[in-house]
């Protein structure tokens, strides 16, 4: 009985800590969205702002759809990470509009320190090296810092998904998979494959994952197309917000891919 009580107390303590983290993350999302909506819309990052709004709404709708349901720990982790993804996407947009948190700025050396090594090592050392190279480009003195970073980061995220969901495996698991114009599995087909592999059959969660990928990959397109209007003028606060957004995306995709 004593051992049981100790285990029960430890479980309850972990549950309370988890619930507190989730509550704080949701509060952070609400705060970032309020800050975003308190300012007039700018002419930069127009497409990304629409994506930020969509991701926040999708997360809220997913959370509401699960109220009263018993869900697996894998589903719960992805939903909780979805809140973090939405909050980080909104924070990045606020930072790009000079409404970041400079009091939390790292030094330039800290900004470039390797991270996410355990998560990326799941997919091979090549991705660990590519991510380290992406981080190395982050410097307010580098006029192409954000563009170089986004190009490499996009390659890392796409490689994670393709490694975990090869075309042949997706096709073998579902002969009716969604196809691109060239007949290959679409990204959504890969998301569905990865969710099913974790025992998750939930349309709202599938939509949340897809919107999150749309958000981060759309961000890369805005930088690489030169439509952001800030080339060569990014501060450490802004570059750190960009790093935080992509780091959380790596963690989100890792959680999606691992079984």
XYZ file of N, CA and C in Angstrom:
777
model
N 0.824 -1.205 0.000
C 0.000 0.000 0.000
C 0.864 1.265 0.000
N 1.966 1.221 0.764
C 2.859 2.379 0.807
C 3.449 2.661 -0.575
N 3.875 1.584 -1.265
C 4.429 1.749 -2.616
C 3.368 2.301 -3.568
N 2.150 1.787 -3.442
C 1.054 2.259 -4.297
C 0.800 3.743 -4.080
N 0.782 4.161 -2.824
C 0.521 5.566 -2.526
C 1.628 6.467 -3.083
N 2.875 5.989 -2.977
C 3.981 6.777 -3.526
C 3.842 6.929 -5.041
N 3.523 5.816 -5.703
C 3.354 5.870 -7.159
C 2.188 6.765 -7.542
N 1.110 6.688 -6.776
C -0.061 7.522 -7.063
C 0.274 9.000 -6.894
N 1.013 9.328 -5.825
C 1.401 10.731 -5.611
C 2.315 11.219 -6.728
N 3.252 10.350 -7.141
C 4.161 10.736 -8.228
C 3.394 10.956 -9.519
N 2.423 10.069 -9.805
C 1.601 10.214 -11.013
C 0.806 11.509 -10.968
N 0.184 11.760 -9.815
C -0.618 12.979 -9.687
C 0.241 14.224 -9.819
N 1.460 14.158 -9.299
C 2.370 15.299 -9.397
C 2.750 15.550 -10.860
N 3.054 14.469 -11.593
C 3.393 14.619 -13.005
C 2.205 15.159 -13.796
N 1.009 14.686 -13.468
C -0.196 15.138 -14.161
C -0.428 16.626 -13.930
N -0.269 17.060 -12.653
C -0.461 18.487 -12.345
C 0.571 19.340 -13.065
N 1.821 18.873 -13.108
C 2.869 19.636 -13.794
C 2.575 19.734 -15.283
N 2.130 18.619 -15.862
C 1.788 18.626 -17.291
C 0.634 19.570 -17.563
N -0.417 19.494 -16.759
C -1.578 20.353 -16.964
C -1.217 21.826 -16.819
N -0.305 22.123 -15.892
C 0.131 23.513 -15.706
C 0.883 24.003 -16.932
N 1.755 23.153 -17.493
C 2.488 23.542 -18.703
C 1.535 23.791 -19.867
N 0.551 22.913 -20.011
C -0.417 23.068 -21.098
C -1.219 24.355 -20.918
N -1.654 24.619 -19.695
C -2.430 25.819 -19.415
C -1.614 27.075 -19.711
N -0.341 27.067 -19.315
C 0.523 28.217 -19.569
C 0.745 28.424 -21.061
N 0.872 27.324 -21.795
C 1.098 27.427 -23.226
C -0.124 28.005 -23.928
N -1.300 27.582 -23.509
C -2.523 28.123 -24.106
C -2.684 29.598 -23.765
N -2.325 29.957 -22.527
C -2.389 31.368 -22.136
C -1.423 32.187 -22.974
N -0.240 31.618 -23.239
C 0.738 32.312 -24.080
C 0.195 32.519 -25.490
N -0.460 31.512 -26.046
C -1.054 31.652 -27.380
C -2.068 32.781 -27.391
N -2.922 32.826 -26.392
C -3.933 33.882 -26.331
C -3.281 35.255 -26.235
N -2.214 35.359 -25.457
C -1.523 36.644 -25.317
C -0.885 37.082 -26.626
N -0.234 36.153 -27.334
C 0.416 36.500 -28.594
C -0.605 36.917 -29.648
N -1.754 36.236 -29.680
C -2.795 36.597 -30.642
C -3.367 37.974 -30.308
N -3.558 38.268 -29.028
C -4.057 39.594 -28.643
C -3.080 40.680 -29.048
N -1.788 40.443 -28.852
C -0.774 41.430 -29.255
C -0.800 41.631 -30.760
N -0.959 40.537 -31.463
C -1.000 40.609 -32.919
C -2.206 41.407 -33.397
N -3.350 41.163 -32.780
C -4.581 41.827 -33.208
C -4.682 43.261 -32.715
N -3.813 43.636 -31.779
C -3.865 45.011 -31.249
C -3.238 46.018 -32.202
N -2.504 45.531 -33.205
C -1.834 46.419 -34.162
C -2.493 46.305 -35.530
N -2.434 47.397 -36.299
C -2.964 47.313 -37.666
C -2.154 46.300 -38.477
N -2.817 45.647 -39.405
C -2.116 44.692 -40.269
C -1.073 45.427 -41.097
N 0.110 44.818 -41.244
C 1.183 45.418 -42.026
C 1.142 44.886 -43.453
N 1.972 45.463 -44.283
C 2.034 45.024 -45.684
C 3.082 43.944 -45.896
N 3.775 43.545 -44.844
C 4.755 42.466 -44.938
C 4.211 41.215 -44.261
N 4.669 40.061 -44.710
C 4.243 38.785 -44.161
C 2.718 38.609 -44.213
N 2.094 39.133 -45.264
C 0.637 39.079 -45.372
C 0.148 37.629 -45.417
N 0.768 36.816 -46.259
C 0.364 35.415 -46.386
C 0.617 34.657 -45.095
N 1.761 34.942 -44.467
C 2.085 34.240 -43.231
C 1.129 34.629 -42.113
N 0.716 35.895 -42.068
C -0.230 36.299 -41.029
C -1.540 35.526 -41.162
N -2.007 35.352 -42.394
C -3.229 34.579 -42.603
C -3.046 33.151 -42.115
N -1.854 32.598 -42.346
C -1.564 31.237 -41.906
C -1.506 31.147 -40.383
N -0.959 32.163 -39.730
C -0.911 32.195 -38.266
C -2.323 32.162 -37.695
N -3.209 32.981 -38.272
C -4.600 33.008 -37.814
C -5.269 31.653 -38.026
N -5.019 31.043 -39.187
C -5.624 29.742 -39.490
C -5.133 28.669 -38.531
N -3.832 28.673 -38.249
C -3.282 27.671 -37.344
C -3.866 27.819 -35.943
N -4.000 29.050 -35.463
C -4.569 29.267 -34.126
C -6.020 28.791 -34.074
N -6.793 29.096 -35.109
C -8.193 28.651 -35.139
C -8.287 27.125 -35.229
N -7.394 26.531 -36.025
C -7.422 25.075 -36.184
C -7.083 24.381 -34.874
N -6.082 24.913 -34.155
C -5.753 24.335 -32.853
C -6.959 24.417 -31.913
N -7.600 25.574 -31.859
C -8.749 25.745 -30.968
C -9.874 24.779 -31.337
N -10.134 24.644 -32.638
C -11.193 23.735 -33.087
C -10.852 22.285 -32.750
N -9.586 21.917 -32.888
C -9.163 20.555 -32.563
C -9.336 20.286 -31.081
N -8.926 21.229 -30.253
C -9.060 21.075 -28.802
C -10.528 20.935 -28.421
N -11.377 21.747 -29.014
C -12.802 21.692 -28.700
C -13.432 20.381 -29.151
N -12.954 19.840 -30.290
C -13.528 18.593 -30.808
C -13.200 17.401 -29.913
N -12.175 17.539 -29.087
C -11.738 16.428 -28.246
C -12.303 16.486 -26.828
N -13.052 17.556 -26.533
C -13.621 17.704 -25.190
C -14.550 16.519 -24.903
N -14.347 15.892 -23.766
C -15.191 14.776 -23.365
C -14.794 13.441 -23.950
N -13.798 13.441 -24.845
C -13.348 12.192 -25.445
C -12.148 11.633 -24.678
N -12.021 10.342 -24.709
C -10.827 9.682 -24.186
C -9.860 9.512 -25.343
N -8.697 10.142 -25.257
C -7.742 10.075 -26.362
C -6.431 9.461 -25.882
N -5.652 8.993 -26.822
C -4.381 8.351 -26.483
C -3.353 9.399 -26.070
N -2.301 8.931 -25.425
C -1.225 9.849 -25.027
C -0.538 10.437 -26.258
N -0.476 9.668 -27.351
C 0.133 10.179 -28.580
C -0.683 11.327 -29.155
N -2.001 11.198 -29.141
C -2.873 12.276 -29.621
C -2.747 13.501 -28.730
N -2.720 13.257 -27.413
C -2.631 14.369 -26.466
C -1.333 15.142 -26.652
N -0.239 14.428 -26.904
C 1.038 15.105 -27.099
C 1.007 15.999 -28.334
N 0.433 15.506 -29.430
C 0.394 16.299 -30.657
C -0.502 17.526 -30.494
N -1.621 17.367 -29.802
C -2.502 18.516 -29.577
C -1.803 19.548 -28.706
N -1.148 19.086 -27.647
C -0.439 20.021 -26.772
C 0.690 20.733 -27.522
N 1.398 19.987 -28.352
C 2.450 20.609 -29.153
C 1.854 21.571 -30.183
N 0.628 21.299 -30.623
C -0.036 22.213 -31.548
C -0.249 23.584 -30.944
N -0.525 23.618 -29.654
C -0.664 24.901 -28.958
C 0.650 25.669 -28.973
N 1.748 24.947 -28.715
C 3.073 25.568 -28.737
C 3.410 26.066 -30.140
N 3.075 25.272 -31.152
C 3.331 25.676 -32.534
C 2.587 26.966 -32.874
N 1.315 27.014 -32.516
C 0.518 28.202 -32.815
C 1.062 29.432 -32.083
N 1.448 29.247 -30.818
C 1.986 30.376 -30.044
C 3.305 30.865 -30.629
N 4.180 29.933 -31.024
C 5.470 30.340 -31.587
C 5.316 31.014 -32.943
N 4.334 30.579 -33.727
C 4.116 31.221 -35.027
C 3.630 32.658 -34.831
N 2.750 32.864 -33.844
C 2.264 34.211 -33.570
C 3.374 35.080 -32.977
N 4.189 34.493 -32.095
C 5.298 35.265 -31.522
C 6.278 35.704 -32.601
N 6.561 34.820 -33.551
C 7.478 35.190 -34.635
C 6.939 36.382 -35.409
N 5.653 36.363 -35.711
C 5.067 37.474 -36.451
C 5.132 38.765 -35.644
N 4.886 38.670 -34.339
C 5.011 39.855 -33.485
C 6.450 40.366 -33.467
N 7.402 39.450 -33.372
C 8.817 39.851 -33.355
C 9.212 40.525 -34.658
N 8.724 40.022 -35.778
C 9.036 40.623 -37.070
C 8.450 42.022 -37.198
N 7.441 42.301 -36.390
C 6.851 43.642 -36.360
C 7.403 44.454 -35.191
N 8.622 44.076 -34.747
C 9.334 44.771 -33.664
C 8.579 44.745 -32.343
N 7.804 43.678 -32.119
C 7.086 43.523 -30.861
C 7.460 42.179 -30.238
N 8.782 41.927 -30.170
C 9.272 40.679 -29.606
C 9.599 40.827 -28.134
N 10.501 39.990 -27.646
C 10.895 40.018 -26.238
C 12.411 40.126 -26.156
N 12.987 41.329 -26.409
C 14.446 41.474 -26.418
C 15.102 41.148 -25.092
N 14.326 41.185 -24.014
C 14.903 40.853 -22.703
C 15.308 39.383 -22.630
N 14.800 38.588 -23.553
C 15.134 37.162 -23.588
C 16.176 36.839 -24.658
N 16.738 37.864 -25.272
C 17.691 37.645 -26.366
C 18.909 36.847 -25.917
N 19.313 35.884 -26.732
C 20.598 35.223 -26.490
C 21.716 36.107 -27.039
N 22.944 35.769 -26.735
C 24.055 36.421 -27.427
C 24.128 35.830 -28.836
N 24.943 36.451 -29.697
C 25.074 35.930 -31.054
C 25.651 34.517 -31.029
N 26.595 34.259 -30.141
C 27.168 32.915 -30.042
C 26.108 31.911 -29.582
N 25.288 32.298 -28.605
C 24.230 31.410 -28.116
C 23.185 31.142 -29.201
N 22.929 32.128 -30.037
C 21.957 31.985 -31.118
C 22.346 30.878 -32.082
N 23.644 30.644 -32.189
C 24.136 29.693 -33.184
C 24.540 28.340 -32.591
N 24.274 28.147 -31.309
C 24.632 26.876 -30.659
C 23.753 25.751 -31.202
N 24.326 24.598 -31.570
C 23.537 23.466 -32.078
C 22.462 23.037 -31.087
N 21.352 22.569 -31.636
C 20.233 22.125 -30.800
C 19.496 21.000 -31.509
N 18.485 20.427 -30.849
C 17.608 19.393 -31.414
C 18.394 18.187 -31.941
N 19.531 17.935 -31.356
C 20.387 16.863 -31.873
C 19.783 15.477 -31.651
N 19.175 15.247 -30.493
C 18.582 13.943 -30.226
C 17.425 13.667 -31.183
N 16.577 14.683 -31.391
C 15.427 14.507 -32.280
C 15.874 14.219 -33.714
N 16.837 14.975 -34.192
C 17.276 14.821 -35.578
C 18.111 13.564 -35.788
N 18.807 13.129 -34.751
C 19.621 11.917 -34.880
C 18.756 10.700 -35.178
N 17.479 10.764 -34.853
C 16.549 9.684 -35.190
C 16.524 9.430 -36.689
N 16.791 10.484 -37.457
C 16.705 10.400 -38.915
C 18.082 10.352 -39.579
N 19.140 10.314 -38.797
C 20.483 10.211 -39.341
C 21.328 11.439 -39.027
N 22.630 11.240 -39.011
C 23.550 12.335 -38.657
C 23.563 13.437 -39.705
N 23.167 13.130 -40.931
C 23.166 14.155 -41.980
C 22.265 15.316 -41.599
N 21.109 15.013 -41.014
C 20.188 16.090 -40.635
C 20.727 16.878 -39.445
N 21.427 16.214 -38.552
C 22.072 16.919 -37.436
C 23.053 17.946 -37.986
N 23.836 17.545 -38.968
C 24.830 18.445 -39.562
C 24.159 19.579 -40.345
N 23.094 19.237 -41.071
C 22.412 20.272 -41.854
C 21.785 21.331 -40.950
N 21.215 20.874 -39.844
C 20.607 21.820 -38.908
C 21.685 22.691 -38.253
N 22.814 22.106 -37.913
C 23.915 22.886 -37.345
C 24.373 23.949 -38.337
N 24.403 23.590 -39.627
C 24.773 24.564 -40.653
C 23.759 25.680 -40.778
N 22.482 25.332 -40.644
C 21.434 26.356 -40.696
C 21.599 27.354 -39.555
N 21.851 26.835 -38.355
C 22.025 27.711 -37.193
C 23.266 28.586 -37.334
N 24.299 28.042 -37.941
C 25.544 28.793 -38.093
C 25.344 30.050 -38.949
N 24.337 30.028 -39.824
C 24.101 31.185 -40.695
C 23.407 32.337 -39.970
N 22.876 32.069 -38.762
C 22.118 33.097 -38.051
C 23.046 34.139 -37.431
N 23.000 35.316 -37.998
C 23.780 36.431 -37.477
C 23.157 37.723 -37.977
N 22.967 38.708 -37.095
C 22.422 39.997 -37.549
C 23.363 40.703 -38.513
N 24.607 40.229 -38.594
C 25.574 40.832 -39.531
C 25.522 40.180 -40.905
N 24.791 39.084 -41.013
C 24.669 38.367 -42.282
C 23.420 38.867 -43.005
N 23.551 39.581 -44.125
C 22.379 40.149 -44.796
C 21.431 39.090 -45.342
N 21.906 37.862 -45.512
C 21.045 36.783 -46.011
C 20.814 35.722 -44.947
N 20.935 36.106 -43.686
C 20.844 35.130 -42.597
C 19.525 34.364 -42.629
N 18.419 35.094 -42.675
C 17.110 34.441 -42.612
C 16.870 33.567 -43.832
N 17.269 34.050 -44.998
C 17.044 33.274 -46.223
C 17.876 31.992 -46.217
N 19.127 32.096 -45.841
C 19.978 30.911 -45.781
C 19.437 29.914 -44.745
N 19.047 30.432 -43.606
C 18.524 29.593 -42.544
C 17.266 28.854 -43.008
N 16.349 29.582 -43.626
C 15.076 28.983 -44.044
C 15.267 27.934 -45.130
N 16.208 28.168 -46.046
C 16.473 27.185 -47.096
C 16.924 25.865 -46.493
N 17.873 25.934 -45.561
C 18.379 24.714 -44.923
C 17.334 24.081 -44.013
N 16.605 24.916 -43.274
C 15.603 24.391 -42.349
C 14.487 23.660 -43.098
N 14.092 24.193 -44.232
C 13.061 23.529 -45.036
C 13.527 22.133 -45.460
N 14.778 22.043 -45.901
C 15.321 20.746 -46.306
C 15.287 19.758 -45.147
N 15.579 20.231 -43.946
C 15.590 19.362 -42.764
C 14.183 18.834 -42.480
N 13.192 19.720 -42.464
C 11.835 19.298 -42.126
C 11.261 18.341 -43.168
N 11.477 18.653 -44.439
C 10.983 17.773 -45.501
C 11.658 16.411 -45.427
N 12.961 16.400 -45.153
C 13.693 15.141 -45.058
C 13.178 14.291 -43.893
N 12.813 14.924 -42.792
C 12.257 14.181 -41.657
C 10.980 13.445 -42.071
N 10.100 14.140 -42.743
C 8.826 13.541 -43.145
C 9.045 12.440 -44.182
N 9.872 12.725 -45.178
C 10.108 11.737 -46.239
C 10.824 10.499 -45.713
N 11.698 10.692 -44.740
C 12.400 9.549 -44.159
C 11.447 8.660 -43.375
N 10.526 9.273 -42.648
C 9.588 8.505 -41.825
C 8.436 7.929 -42.640
N 8.129 8.562 -43.775
C 6.999 8.117 -44.604
C 7.436 8.037 -46.059
N 8.261 7.045 -46.406
C 8.679 6.887 -47.807
C 7.461 6.645 -48.705
N 7.554 7.084 -49.943
C 6.432 6.949 -50.874
C 5.924 5.514 -50.944
N 6.842 4.566 -51.043
C 6.447 3.159 -51.195
C 5.668 2.661 -49.982
N 6.063 3.096 -48.783
C 5.370 2.668 -47.570
C 3.965 3.258 -47.500
N 3.843 4.526 -47.890
C 2.536 5.182 -47.880
C 1.600 4.490 -48.866
N 2.101 4.232 -50.068
C 1.293 3.562 -51.086
C 0.911 2.145 -50.668
N 1.835 1.455 -50.017
C 1.555 0.091 -49.590
C 0.522 0.018 -48.483
N 0.476 1.047 -47.649
C -0.458 1.042 -46.521
C -1.868 1.427 -46.932
N -1.992 2.194 -48.024
C -3.312 2.661 -48.457
C -3.310 2.845 -49.972
N -3.846 1.894 -50.707
C -3.857 1.998 -52.171
C -4.621 3.221 -52.688
N -5.502 3.781 -51.851
C -6.290 4.956 -52.258
C -5.687 6.258 -51.737
N -4.386 6.259 -51.511
C -3.738 7.457 -50.970
C -3.910 8.646 -51.915
N -3.935 9.852 -51.325
C -4.018 11.084 -52.123
C -2.732 11.238 -52.922
N -2.879 11.611 -54.200
C -1.733 11.692 -55.103
C -1.497 13.112 -55.591
N -0.235 13.416 -55.864
C 0.115 14.657 -56.545
C -0.132 14.471 -58.039
N 0.088 15.535 -58.803
C -0.075 15.441 -60.258
C 0.846 14.399 -60.870
N 1.961 14.118 -60.191
C 2.925 13.133 -60.693
C 2.674 11.728 -60.140
N 1.614 11.580 -59.365
C 1.263 10.264 -58.856
C 1.887 9.889 -57.529
N 2.714 10.761 -56.968
C 3.355 10.481 -55.678
C 2.394 10.829 -54.542
N 2.591 10.245 -53.360
C 1.744 10.606 -52.215
C 1.869 12.092 -51.877
N 0.751 12.727 -51.603
C 0.783 14.112 -51.162
C 1.322 14.183 -49.735
N 1.643 15.391 -49.288
C 2.109 15.539 -47.912
C 1.015 15.124 -46.931
N -0.235 15.432 -47.260
C -1.326 15.047 -46.362
C -1.440 13.528 -46.281
N -1.196 12.840 -47.402
C -1.225 11.375 -47.371
C -0.144 10.847 -46.428
N 1.000 11.516 -46.421
C 2.083 11.102 -45.533
C 1.717 11.381 -44.078
N 1.080 12.518 -43.840
C 0.631 12.830 -42.481
C -0.354 11.770 -41.999
N -1.299 11.406 -42.861
C -2.287 10.386 -42.489
C -1.605 9.051 -42.195
N -0.640 8.697 -43.018
C 0.113 7.450 -42.812
C 0.815 7.464 -41.450
N 1.463 8.583 -41.127
C 2.207 8.677 -39.873
C 1.271 8.651 -38.667
N 0.118 9.294 -38.775
C -0.853 9.275 -37.683
C -1.413 7.865 -37.474
N -1.750 7.204 -38.562
C -2.299 5.850 -38.440
C -1.272 4.894 -37.848
N -0.027 5.120 -38.181
C 1.027 4.276 -37.626
C 1.116 4.428 -36.111
N 0.667 5.577 -35.604
C 0.643 5.810 -34.158
C -0.715 5.420 -33.561
N -1.587 4.842 -34.402
C -2.896 4.433 -33.920
C -3.890 5.571 -33.837
N -3.651 6.650 -34.583
C -4.517 7.833 -34.523
C -5.353 7.921 -35.800
N -6.664 7.895 -35.632
C -7.603 8.083 -36.743
C -8.510 9.248 -36.359
N -8.065 10.454 -36.602
C -8.822 11.631 -36.189
C -8.648 12.722 -37.233
N -9.740 13.094 -37.877
C -9.663 14.076 -38.961
C -9.209 15.443 -38.455
N -9.694 15.849 -37.272
C -9.329 17.171 -36.765
C -7.847 17.249 -36.450
N -7.286 16.178 -35.919
C -5.859 16.166 -35.606
C -5.036 16.128 -36.892
N -5.523 15.393 -37.885
C -4.857 15.375 -39.185
C -4.816 16.784 -39.779
N -5.925 17.510 -39.649
C -5.991 18.879 -40.162
C -5.040 19.795 -39.402
N -4.941 19.603 -38.078
C -4.024 20.414 -37.278
C -2.582 20.218 -37.730
N -2.179 18.967 -37.931
C -0.813 18.682 -38.380
C -0.574 19.314 -39.746
N -1.537 19.169 -40.645
C -1.381 19.719 -41.989
C -1.269 21.244 -41.958
N -2.095 21.901 -41.139
C -2.034 23.366 -41.054
C -0.718 23.834 -40.445
N -0.199 23.056 -39.498
C 1.084 23.436 -38.914
C 2.195 23.363 -39.958
N 2.188 22.305 -40.757
C 3.193 22.183 -41.816
C 3.008 23.276 -42.862
N 1.761 23.588 -43.200
C 1.506 24.692 -44.120
C 2.101 25.988 -43.588
N 1.963 26.177 -42.273
C 2.435 27.413 -41.653
C 3.949 27.553 -41.750
N 4.665 26.528 -41.310
C 6.121 26.665 -41.264
C 6.733 26.630 -42.662
N 6.201 25.798 -43.556
C 6.739 25.752 -44.912
C 6.358 27.019 -45.687
N 5.186 27.564 -45.399
C 4.811 28.834 -46.014
C 5.703 29.976 -45.564
N 6.128 29.922 -44.309
C 7.079 30.911 -43.795
C 8.365 30.881 -44.609
N 8.865 29.696 -44.871
C 10.095 29.575 -45.655
C 9.922 30.160 -47.047
N 8.751 29.931 -47.650
C 8.518 30.473 -48.991
C 8.552 31.988 -48.980
N 7.985 32.601 -47.952
C 7.981 34.070 -47.898
C 9.400 34.622 -47.821
N 10.236 33.997 -47.024
C 11.629 34.445 -46.934
C 12.381 34.208 -48.235
N 12.217 33.023 -48.791
C 12.995 32.678 -49.980
C 12.525 33.408 -51.231
N 11.276 33.856 -51.228
C 10.789 34.639 -52.361
C 11.109 36.121 -52.220
N 11.686 36.486 -51.079
C 12.067 37.884 -50.876
C 10.892 38.814 -50.703
N 9.738 38.276 -50.231
C 8.537 39.106 -50.121
C 8.362 39.727 -48.743
N 9.310 39.450 -47.842
C 9.114 39.891 -46.461
C 9.473 41.348 -46.233
N 10.266 41.936 -47.112
C 10.573 43.348 -46.998
C 11.552 43.715 -45.915
N 12.269 42.742 -45.358
C 13.208 43.035 -44.277
C 14.618 42.525 -44.567
N 14.905 42.198 -45.796
C 16.175 41.537 -46.110
C 17.358 42.304 -45.549
N 18.207 41.627 -44.817
C 19.436 42.220 -44.306
C 19.259 43.057 -43.067
N 18.049 43.108 -42.495
C 17.809 44.008 -41.370
C 17.201 43.283 -40.167
N 17.544 42.039 -39.991
C 16.955 41.290 -38.882
C 17.805 41.420 -37.624
N 17.109 41.631 -36.502
C 17.765 41.749 -35.208
C 17.938 40.361 -34.590
N 18.702 40.306 -33.496
C 18.838 39.039 -32.779
C 17.477 38.577 -32.260
N 16.639 39.507 -31.797
C 15.298 39.148 -31.328
C 14.512 38.451 -32.427
N 14.565 38.998 -33.629
C 13.821 38.421 -34.750
C 14.406 37.078 -35.182
N 15.725 37.004 -35.254
C 16.356 35.746 -35.649
C 16.126 34.665 -34.595
N 16.111 35.062 -33.329
C 15.846 34.088 -32.272
C 14.407 33.589 -32.350
N 13.470 34.473 -32.676
C 12.072 34.066 -32.843
C 11.945 33.081 -33.993
N 12.705 33.321 -35.054
C 12.703 32.402 -36.193
C 13.258 31.041 -35.789
N 14.337 31.064 -35.043
C 14.927 29.803 -34.561
C 13.943 29.047 -33.676
N 13.309 29.738 -32.751
C 12.345 29.104 -31.841
C 11.211 28.458 -32.629
N 10.728 29.175 -33.658
C 9.619 28.629 -34.462
C 10.027 27.322 -35.132
N 11.221 27.276 -35.692
C 11.634 26.072 -36.415
C 12.010 24.953 -35.448
N 12.615 25.291 -34.328
C 12.930 24.258 -33.332
C 11.660 23.554 -32.862
N 10.604 24.331 -32.620
C 9.368 23.693 -32.168
C 8.766 22.840 -33.281
N 8.945 23.257 -34.543
C 8.457 22.453 -35.666
C 9.221 21.124 -35.751
N 10.510 21.166 -35.506
C 11.295 19.924 -35.488
C 10.768 18.989 -34.393
N 10.520 19.539 -33.217
C 9.981 18.730 -32.122
C 8.597 18.163 -32.448
N 7.782 18.961 -33.124
C 6.432 18.541 -33.500
C 6.493 17.398 -34.510
N 7.317 17.545 -35.537
C 7.441 16.504 -36.559
C 8.054 15.243 -35.978
N 9.028 15.415 -35.089
C 9.620 14.252 -34.429
C 8.548 13.476 -33.664
N 7.692 14.197 -32.939
C 6.619 13.534 -32.184
C 5.647 12.827 -33.130
N 5.420 13.413 -34.298
C 4.541 12.796 -35.293
C 5.151 11.517 -35.859
N 6.457 11.514 -36.054
C 7.128 10.435 -36.785
C 7.521 9.243 -35.922
N 7.855 9.477 -34.662
C 8.350 8.369 -33.842
C 7.185 7.492 -33.393
N 7.438 6.222 -33.258
C 6.406 5.265 -32.834
C 6.797 4.702 -31.464
